[in-house]
């Protein structure tokens, strides 16, 4: 009984311990500056989406690339299992348009960072270190894993992510996209405030 | 099994952001994964995708939205570069896609509205976004610029996608099937013309950007 209580107390106190160990972020935080004007970049992204709609008849999205890759890994490891899942029966995991967009984005971002001298090569980013210290690698790993998993799950349920809904869908006036993007920000603001400000 | 497939298909069909419609399903195909192709589109189209993706990633990085602090900053309501990029894209795209549709050059490519799934999925996504700090697109850009924690993000994203596919077996569906409205647009919802909506929406979004600048963001 006593043992159980201790265990429970440790479990409940763990987040509190992390928070107490965390340093307060300076307010306002000294944010980095983008290389190009965000208005110019945004306008060019708008033109890019129009171009893919006109030339390829496709939107720019990102999140389904990850479910395709997960499914393709599954096809190699356990093809029968993957074929038994209703989601993958409807959306066969293949090398498709969105996956090539995401792979291209990795390369494009590399070229942009390289040409602008902004390549990082860091595991813990500066703002995280200011908040949680330089020895918080394990915490960052767990938070990033959980964050990525929740995000992919939510994206599949909502029907897209910040690219597919947030840009491509909103500019075509889709109700689904406007609802989803507002909820992305509500969830994100609550989570980020709890992590970085309390 | 058949029952499970049928009951889950409505939400699964609009769960994708890149397919124009549900793929036709025949019983046989499902059982034989060997018959599934590996390439979804022609190699030419995939190369085009790679090129457009390259431009997309280049712009994301130059716009600063592959950076950890800028992405967290918008969620802390302290740095609005993400909002500036998104609203600029939406303003240009909203006008452009309307004109291109009128000229018959493009067709609307949107997902079905499903209030329950859009809201619940959106909130879950948002919490994940707050934790990881990169969203699926900017995570790719973060990998490209060398943020190594984004690689852990990729593992998480792959895992979460698989869990969703697993859960499609046991679709509970009460929340996620609430409010299915088809491919609904805002002008249709408000019962006004597209032209009127765009005439009202564009100045409003521009005003948001101007106000952000005026109050020092």
PDB file of N, CA, C and O in Angstrom, chain B residues 55-101:
ATOM      1  N   UNK B  55      10.713  23.520 -54.029  1.00  0.00           N
ATOM      2  CA  UNK B  55      10.396  24.952 -53.947  1.00  0.00           C
ATOM      3  C   UNK B  55       9.691  25.251 -52.604  1.00  0.00           C
ATOM      4  O   UNK B  55      10.017  26.232 -51.917  1.00  0.00           O
ATOM      5  N   UNK B  56       8.760  24.377 -52.231  1.00  0.00           N
ATOM      6  CA  UNK B  56       8.007  24.552 -50.990  1.00  0.00           C
ATOM      7  C   UNK B  56       8.963  24.585 -49.783  1.00  0.00           C
ATOM      8  O   UNK B  56       8.906  25.493 -48.947  1.00  0.00           O
ATOM      9  N   UNK B  57       9.856  23.616 -49.698  1.00  0.00           N
ATOM     10  CA  UNK B  57      10.799  23.537 -48.579  1.00  0.00           C
ATOM     11  C   UNK B  57      11.749  24.729 -48.566  1.00  0.00           C
ATOM     12  O   UNK B  57      12.081  25.264 -47.503  1.00  0.00           O
ATOM     13  N   UNK B  58      12.183  25.154 -49.764  1.00  0.00           N
ATOM     14  CA  UNK B  58      13.072  26.305 -49.872  1.00  0.00           C
ATOM     15  C   UNK B  58      12.385  27.536 -49.297  1.00  0.00           C
ATOM     16  O   UNK B  58      12.955  28.273 -48.479  1.00  0.00           O
ATOM     17  N   UNK B  59      11.111  27.734 -49.689  1.00  0.00           N
ATOM     18  CA  UNK B  59      10.366  28.902 -49.213  1.00  0.00           C
ATOM     19  C   UNK B  59      10.123  28.822 -47.704  1.00  0.00           C
ATOM     20  O   UNK B  59      10.261  29.819 -46.987  1.00  0.00           O
ATOM     21  N   UNK B  60       9.758  27.631 -47.206  1.00  0.00           N
ATOM     22  CA  UNK B  60       9.511  27.490 -45.764  1.00  0.00           C
ATOM     23  C   UNK B  60      10.753  27.888 -44.972  1.00  0.00           C
ATOM     24  O   UNK B  60      10.675  28.619 -43.990  1.00  0.00           O
ATOM     25  N   UNK B  61      11.920  27.424 -45.426  1.00  0.00           N
ATOM     26  CA  UNK B  61      13.150  27.735 -44.680  1.00  0.00           C
ATOM     27  C   UNK B  61      13.472  29.222 -44.767  1.00  0.00           C
ATOM     28  O   UNK B  61      13.807  29.835 -43.747  1.00  0.00           O
ATOM     29  N   UNK B  62      13.374  29.791 -45.961  1.00  0.00           N
ATOM     30  CA  UNK B  62      13.681  31.219 -46.110  1.00  0.00           C
ATOM     31  C   UNK B  62      12.702  32.078 -45.320  1.00  0.00           C
ATOM     32  O   UNK B  62      13.049  33.164 -44.850  1.00  0.00           O
ATOM     33  N   UNK B  63      11.471  31.602 -45.165  1.00  0.00           N
ATOM     34  CA  UNK B  63      10.477  32.343 -44.397  1.00  0.00           C
ATOM     35  C   UNK B  63      10.641  32.183 -42.894  1.00  0.00           C
ATOM     36  O   UNK B  63       9.874  32.758 -42.130  1.00  0.00           O
ATOM     37  N   UNK B  64      11.609  31.370 -42.487  1.00  0.00           N
ATOM     38  CA  UNK B  64      11.896  31.202 -41.064  1.00  0.00           C
ATOM     39  C   UNK B  64      11.000  30.204 -40.360  1.00  0.00           C
ATOM     40  O   UNK B  64      11.146  29.980 -39.155  1.00  0.00           O
ATOM     41  N   UNK B  65      10.065  29.577 -41.092  1.00  0.00           N
ATOM     42  CA  UNK B  65       9.113  28.710 -40.409  1.00  0.00           C
ATOM     43  C   UNK B  65       9.599  27.260 -40.269  1.00  0.00           C
ATOM     44  O   UNK B  65       8.819  26.376 -39.929  1.00  0.00           O
ATOM     45  N   UNK B  66      10.890  27.035 -40.513  1.00  0.00           N
ATOM     46  CA  UNK B  66      11.485  25.745 -40.147  1.00  0.00           C
ATOM     47  C   UNK B  66      12.185  25.880 -38.798  1.00  0.00           C
ATOM     48  O   UNK B  66      12.744  24.924 -38.291  1.00  0.00           O
ATOM     49  N   UNK B  67      12.154  27.084 -38.241  1.00  0.00           N
ATOM     50  CA  UNK B  67      12.882  27.345 -36.997  1.00  0.00           C
ATOM     51  C   UNK B  67      12.012  27.076 -35.770  1.00  0.00           C
ATOM     52  O   UNK B  67      10.872  27.519 -35.701  1.00  0.00           O
ATOM     53  N   UNK B  68      12.608  26.401 -34.817  1.00  0.00           N
ATOM     54  CA  UNK B  68      11.922  25.989 -33.591  1.00  0.00           C
ATOM     55  C   UNK B  68      11.288  27.187 -32.874  1.00  0.00           C
ATOM     56  O   UNK B  68      10.101  27.177 -32.550  1.00  0.00           O
ATOM     57  N   UNK B  69      12.094  28.245 -32.622  1.00  0.00           N
ATOM     58  CA  UNK B  69      11.573  29.346 -31.802  1.00  0.00           C
ATOM     59  C   UNK B  69      10.452  30.107 -32.509  1.00  0.00           C
ATOM     60  O   UNK B  69       9.490  30.530 -31.866  1.00  0.00           O
ATOM     61  N   UNK B  70      10.542  30.230 -33.835  1.00  0.00           N
ATOM     62  CA  UNK B  70       9.495  30.958 -34.564  1.00  0.00           C
ATOM     63  C   UNK B  70       8.177  30.177 -34.541  1.00  0.00           C
ATOM     64  O   UNK B  70       7.104  30.758 -34.414  1.00  0.00           O
ATOM     65  N   UNK B  71       8.280  28.832 -34.609  1.00  0.00           N
ATOM     66  CA  UNK B  71       7.064  28.011 -34.571  1.00  0.00           C
ATOM     67  C   UNK B  71       6.454  27.987 -33.170  1.00  0.00           C
ATOM     68  O   UNK B  71       5.233  28.066 -33.010  1.00  0.00           O
ATOM     69  N   UNK B  72       7.293  27.876 -32.128  1.00  0.00           N
ATOM     70  CA  UNK B  72       6.756  27.916 -30.763  1.00  0.00           C
ATOM     71  C   UNK B  72       6.213  29.316 -30.473  1.00  0.00           C
ATOM     72  O   UNK B  72       5.179  29.470 -29.820  1.00  0.00           O
ATOM     73  N   UNK B  73       6.899  30.326 -31.014  1.00  0.00           N
ATOM     74  CA  UNK B  73       6.515  31.720 -30.764  1.00  0.00           C
ATOM     75  C   UNK B  73       5.092  32.043 -31.165  1.00  0.00           C
ATOM     76  O   UNK B  73       4.406  32.803 -30.479  1.00  0.00           O
ATOM     77  N   UNK B  74       4.616  31.458 -32.262  1.00  0.00           N
ATOM     78  CA  UNK B  74       3.242  31.756 -32.688  1.00  0.00           C
ATOM     79  C   UNK B  74       2.252  31.147 -31.697  1.00  0.00           C
ATOM     80  O   UNK B  74       1.207  31.724 -31.413  1.00  0.00           O
ATOM     81  N   UNK B  75       2.610  29.989 -31.126  1.00  0.00           N
ATOM     82  CA  UNK B  75       1.709  29.334 -30.172  1.00  0.00           C
ATOM     83  C   UNK B  75       1.732  30.050 -28.823  1.00  0.00           C
ATOM     84  O   UNK B  75       0.785  29.950 -28.041  1.00  0.00           O
ATOM     85  N   UNK B  76       2.819  30.778 -28.534  1.00  0.00           N
ATOM     86  CA  UNK B  76       2.871  31.584 -27.315  1.00  0.00           C
ATOM     87  C   UNK B  76       2.297  32.987 -27.563  1.00  0.00           C
ATOM     88  O   UNK B  76       2.309  33.833 -26.665  1.00  0.00           O
ATOM     89  N   UNK B  77       1.822  33.202 -28.786  1.00  0.00           N
ATOM     90  CA  UNK B  77       1.225  34.479 -29.199  1.00  0.00           C
ATOM     91  C   UNK B  77       2.205  35.650 -29.034  1.00  0.00           C
ATOM     92  O   UNK B  77       1.836  36.741 -28.620  1.00  0.00           O
ATOM     93  N   UNK B  78       3.481  35.365 -29.349  1.00  0.00           N
ATOM     94  CA  UNK B  78       4.510  36.396 -29.206  1.00  0.00           C
ATOM     95  C   UNK B  78       5.176  36.740 -30.535  1.00  0.00           C
ATOM     96  O   UNK B  78       5.806  37.782 -30.663  1.00  0.00           O
ATOM     97  N   UNK B  79       5.111  35.803 -31.485  1.00  0.00           N
ATOM     98  CA  UNK B  79       5.811  35.979 -32.755  1.00  0.00           C
ATOM     99  C   UNK B  79       4.851  35.515 -33.844  1.00  0.00           C
ATOM    100  O   UNK B  79       4.378  34.377 -33.808  1.00  0.00           O
ATOM    101  N   UNK B  80       4.549  36.404 -34.795  1.00  0.00           N
ATOM    102  CA  UNK B  80       3.468  36.082 -35.731  1.00  0.00           C
ATOM    103  C   UNK B  80       3.945  35.847 -37.161  1.00  0.00           C
ATOM    104  O   UNK B  80       3.179  36.013 -38.107  1.00  0.00           O
ATOM    105  N   UNK B  81       5.215  35.433 -37.307  1.00  0.00           N
ATOM    106  CA  UNK B  81       5.739  35.174 -38.649  1.00  0.00           C
ATOM    107  C   UNK B  81       4.940  34.059 -39.335  1.00  0.00           C
ATOM    108  O   UNK B  81       4.611  34.156 -40.520  1.00  0.00           O
ATOM    109  N   UNK B  82       4.577  33.015 -38.581  1.00  0.00           N
ATOM    110  CA  UNK B  82       3.792  31.913 -39.155  1.00  0.00           C
ATOM    111  C   UNK B  82       2.450  32.443 -39.679  1.00  0.00           C
ATOM    112  O   UNK B  82       2.015  32.088 -40.782  1.00  0.00           O
ATOM    113  N   UNK B  83       1.818  33.313 -38.896  1.00  0.00           N
ATOM    114  CA  UNK B  83       0.526  33.882 -39.309  1.00  0.00           C
ATOM    115  C   UNK B  83       0.700  34.740 -40.561  1.00  0.00           C
ATOM    116  O   UNK B  83      -0.120  34.686 -41.483  1.00  0.00           O
ATOM    117  N   UNK B  84       1.798  35.507 -40.603  1.00  0.00           N
ATOM    118  CA  UNK B  84       2.041  36.355 -41.772  1.00  0.00           C
ATOM    119  C   UNK B  84       2.227  35.514 -43.030  1.00  0.00           C
ATOM    120  O   UNK B  84       1.685  35.836 -44.092  1.00  0.00           O
ATOM    121  N   UNK B  85       3.004  34.430 -42.920  1.00  0.00           N
ATOM    122  CA  UNK B  85       3.218  33.542 -44.074  1.00  0.00           C
ATOM    123  C   UNK B  85       1.889  32.919 -44.499  1.00  0.00           C
ATOM    124  O   UNK B  85       1.516  32.948 -45.678  1.00  0.00           O
ATOM    125  N   UNK B  86       1.145  32.369 -43.527  1.00  0.00           N
ATOM    126  CA  UNK B  86      -0.094  31.660 -43.872  1.00  0.00           C
ATOM    127  C   UNK B  86      -1.138  32.603 -44.465  1.00  0.00           C
ATOM    128  O   UNK B  86      -1.758  32.288 -45.486  1.00  0.00           O
ATOM    129  N   UNK B  87      -1.331  33.762 -43.825  1.00  0.00           N
ATOM    130  CA  UNK B  87      -2.364  34.677 -44.342  1.00  0.00           C
ATOM    131  C   UNK B  87      -1.985  35.237 -45.712  1.00  0.00           C
ATOM    132  O   UNK B  87      -2.851  35.391 -46.576  1.00  0.00           O
ATOM    133  N   UNK B  88      -0.686  35.517 -45.932  1.00  0.00           N
ATOM    134  CA  UNK B  88      -0.281  36.003 -47.266  1.00  0.00           C
ATOM    135  C   UNK B  88      -0.572  34.938 -48.323  1.00  0.00           C
ATOM    136  O   UNK B  88      -1.067  35.256 -49.412  1.00  0.00           O
ATOM    137  N   UNK B  89      -0.268  33.680 -47.987  1.00  0.00           N
ATOM    138  CA  UNK B  89      -0.532  32.590 -48.937  1.00  0.00           C
ATOM    139  C   UNK B  89      -2.030  32.469 -49.193  1.00  0.00           C
ATOM    140  O   UNK B  89      -2.475  32.273 -50.333  1.00  0.00           O
ATOM    141  N   UNK B  90      -2.818  32.595 -48.123  1.00  0.00           N
ATOM    142  CA  UNK B  90      -4.272  32.439 -48.258  1.00  0.00           C
ATOM    143  C   UNK B  90      -4.866  33.579 -49.095  1.00  0.00           C
ATOM    144  O   UNK B  90      -5.709  33.347 -49.963  1.00  0.00           O
ATOM    145  N   UNK B  91      -4.404  34.814 -48.844  1.00  0.00           N
ATOM    146  CA  UNK B  91      -4.943  35.968 -49.597  1.00  0.00           C
ATOM    147  C   UNK B  91      -4.656  35.794 -51.090  1.00  0.00           C
ATOM    148  O   UNK B  91      -5.559  35.896 -51.926  1.00  0.00           O
ATOM    149  N   UNK B  92      -3.388  35.523 -51.428  1.00  0.00           N
ATOM    150  CA  UNK B  92      -3.026  35.353 -52.840  1.00  0.00           C
ATOM    151  C   UNK B  92      -3.773  34.153 -53.436  1.00  0.00           C
ATOM    152  O   UNK B  92      -4.340  34.229 -54.532  1.00  0.00           O
ATOM    153  N   UNK B  93      -3.799  33.056 -52.696  1.00  0.00           N
ATOM    154  CA  UNK B  93      -4.409  31.833 -53.208  1.00  0.00           C
ATOM    155  C   UNK B  93      -5.921  31.927 -53.334  1.00  0.00           C
ATOM    156  O   UNK B  93      -6.523  31.341 -54.235  1.00  0.00           O
ATOM    157  N   UNK B  94      -6.533  32.679 -52.410  1.00  0.00           N
ATOM    158  CA  UNK B  94      -7.987  32.808 -52.424  1.00  0.00           C
ATOM    159  C   UNK B  94      -8.436  33.537 -53.694  1.00  0.00           C
ATOM    160  O   UNK B  94      -9.339  33.084 -54.397  1.00  0.00           O
ATOM    161  N   UNK B  95      -7.765  34.658 -53.982  1.00  0.00           N
ATOM    162  CA  UNK B  95      -8.102  35.417 -55.184  1.00  0.00           C
ATOM    163  C   UNK B  95      -7.733  34.604 -56.427  1.00  0.00           C
ATOM    164  O   UNK B  95      -8.532  34.454 -57.354  1.00  0.00           O
ATOM    165  N   UNK B  96      -6.516  34.048 -56.404  1.00  0.00           N
ATOM    166  CA  UNK B  96      -6.015  33.310 -57.575  1.00  0.00           C
ATOM    167  C   UNK B  96      -6.855  32.089 -57.896  1.00  0.00           C
ATOM    168  O   UNK B  96      -7.185  31.845 -59.056  1.00  0.00           O
ATOM    169  N   UNK B  97      -7.217  31.315 -56.879  1.00  0.00           N
ATOM    170  CA  UNK B  97      -7.948  30.077 -57.180  1.00  0.00           C
ATOM    171  C   UNK B  97      -9.366  30.406 -57.640  1.00  0.00           C
ATOM    172  O   UNK B  97      -9.933  29.692 -58.472  1.00  0.00           O
ATOM    173  N   UNK B  98      -9.929  31.509 -57.119  1.00  0.00           N
ATOM    174  CA  UNK B  98     -11.249  31.930 -57.613  1.00  0.00           C
ATOM    175  C   UNK B  98     -11.177  32.268 -59.107  1.00  0.00           C
ATOM    176  O   UNK B  98     -11.984  31.799 -59.915  1.00  0.00           O
ATOM    177  N   UNK B  99     -10.157  33.080 -59.482  1.00  0.00           N
ATOM    178  CA  UNK B  99     -10.030  33.477 -60.898  1.00  0.00           C
ATOM    179  C   UNK B  99      -9.759  32.270 -61.784  1.00  0.00           C
ATOM    180  O   UNK B  99     -10.348  32.119 -62.851  1.00  0.00           O
ATOM    181  N   UNK B 100      -8.864  31.368 -61.311  1.00  0.00           N
ATOM    182  CA  UNK B 100      -8.532  30.186 -62.127  1.00  0.00           C
ATOM    183  C   UNK B 100      -9.740  29.255 -62.276  1.00  0.00           C
ATOM    184  O   UNK B 100      -9.914  28.616 -63.310  1.00  0.00           O
ATOM    185  N   UNK B 101     -10.563  29.178 -61.210  1.00  0.00           N
ATOM    186  CA  UNK B 101     -11.771  28.350 -61.329  1.00  0.00           C
ATOM    187  C   UNK B 101     -12.732  28.960 -62.343  1.00  0.00           C
ATOM    188  O   UNK B 101     -13.335  28.253 -63.139  1.00  0.00           O
TER     189      UNK B 101
END
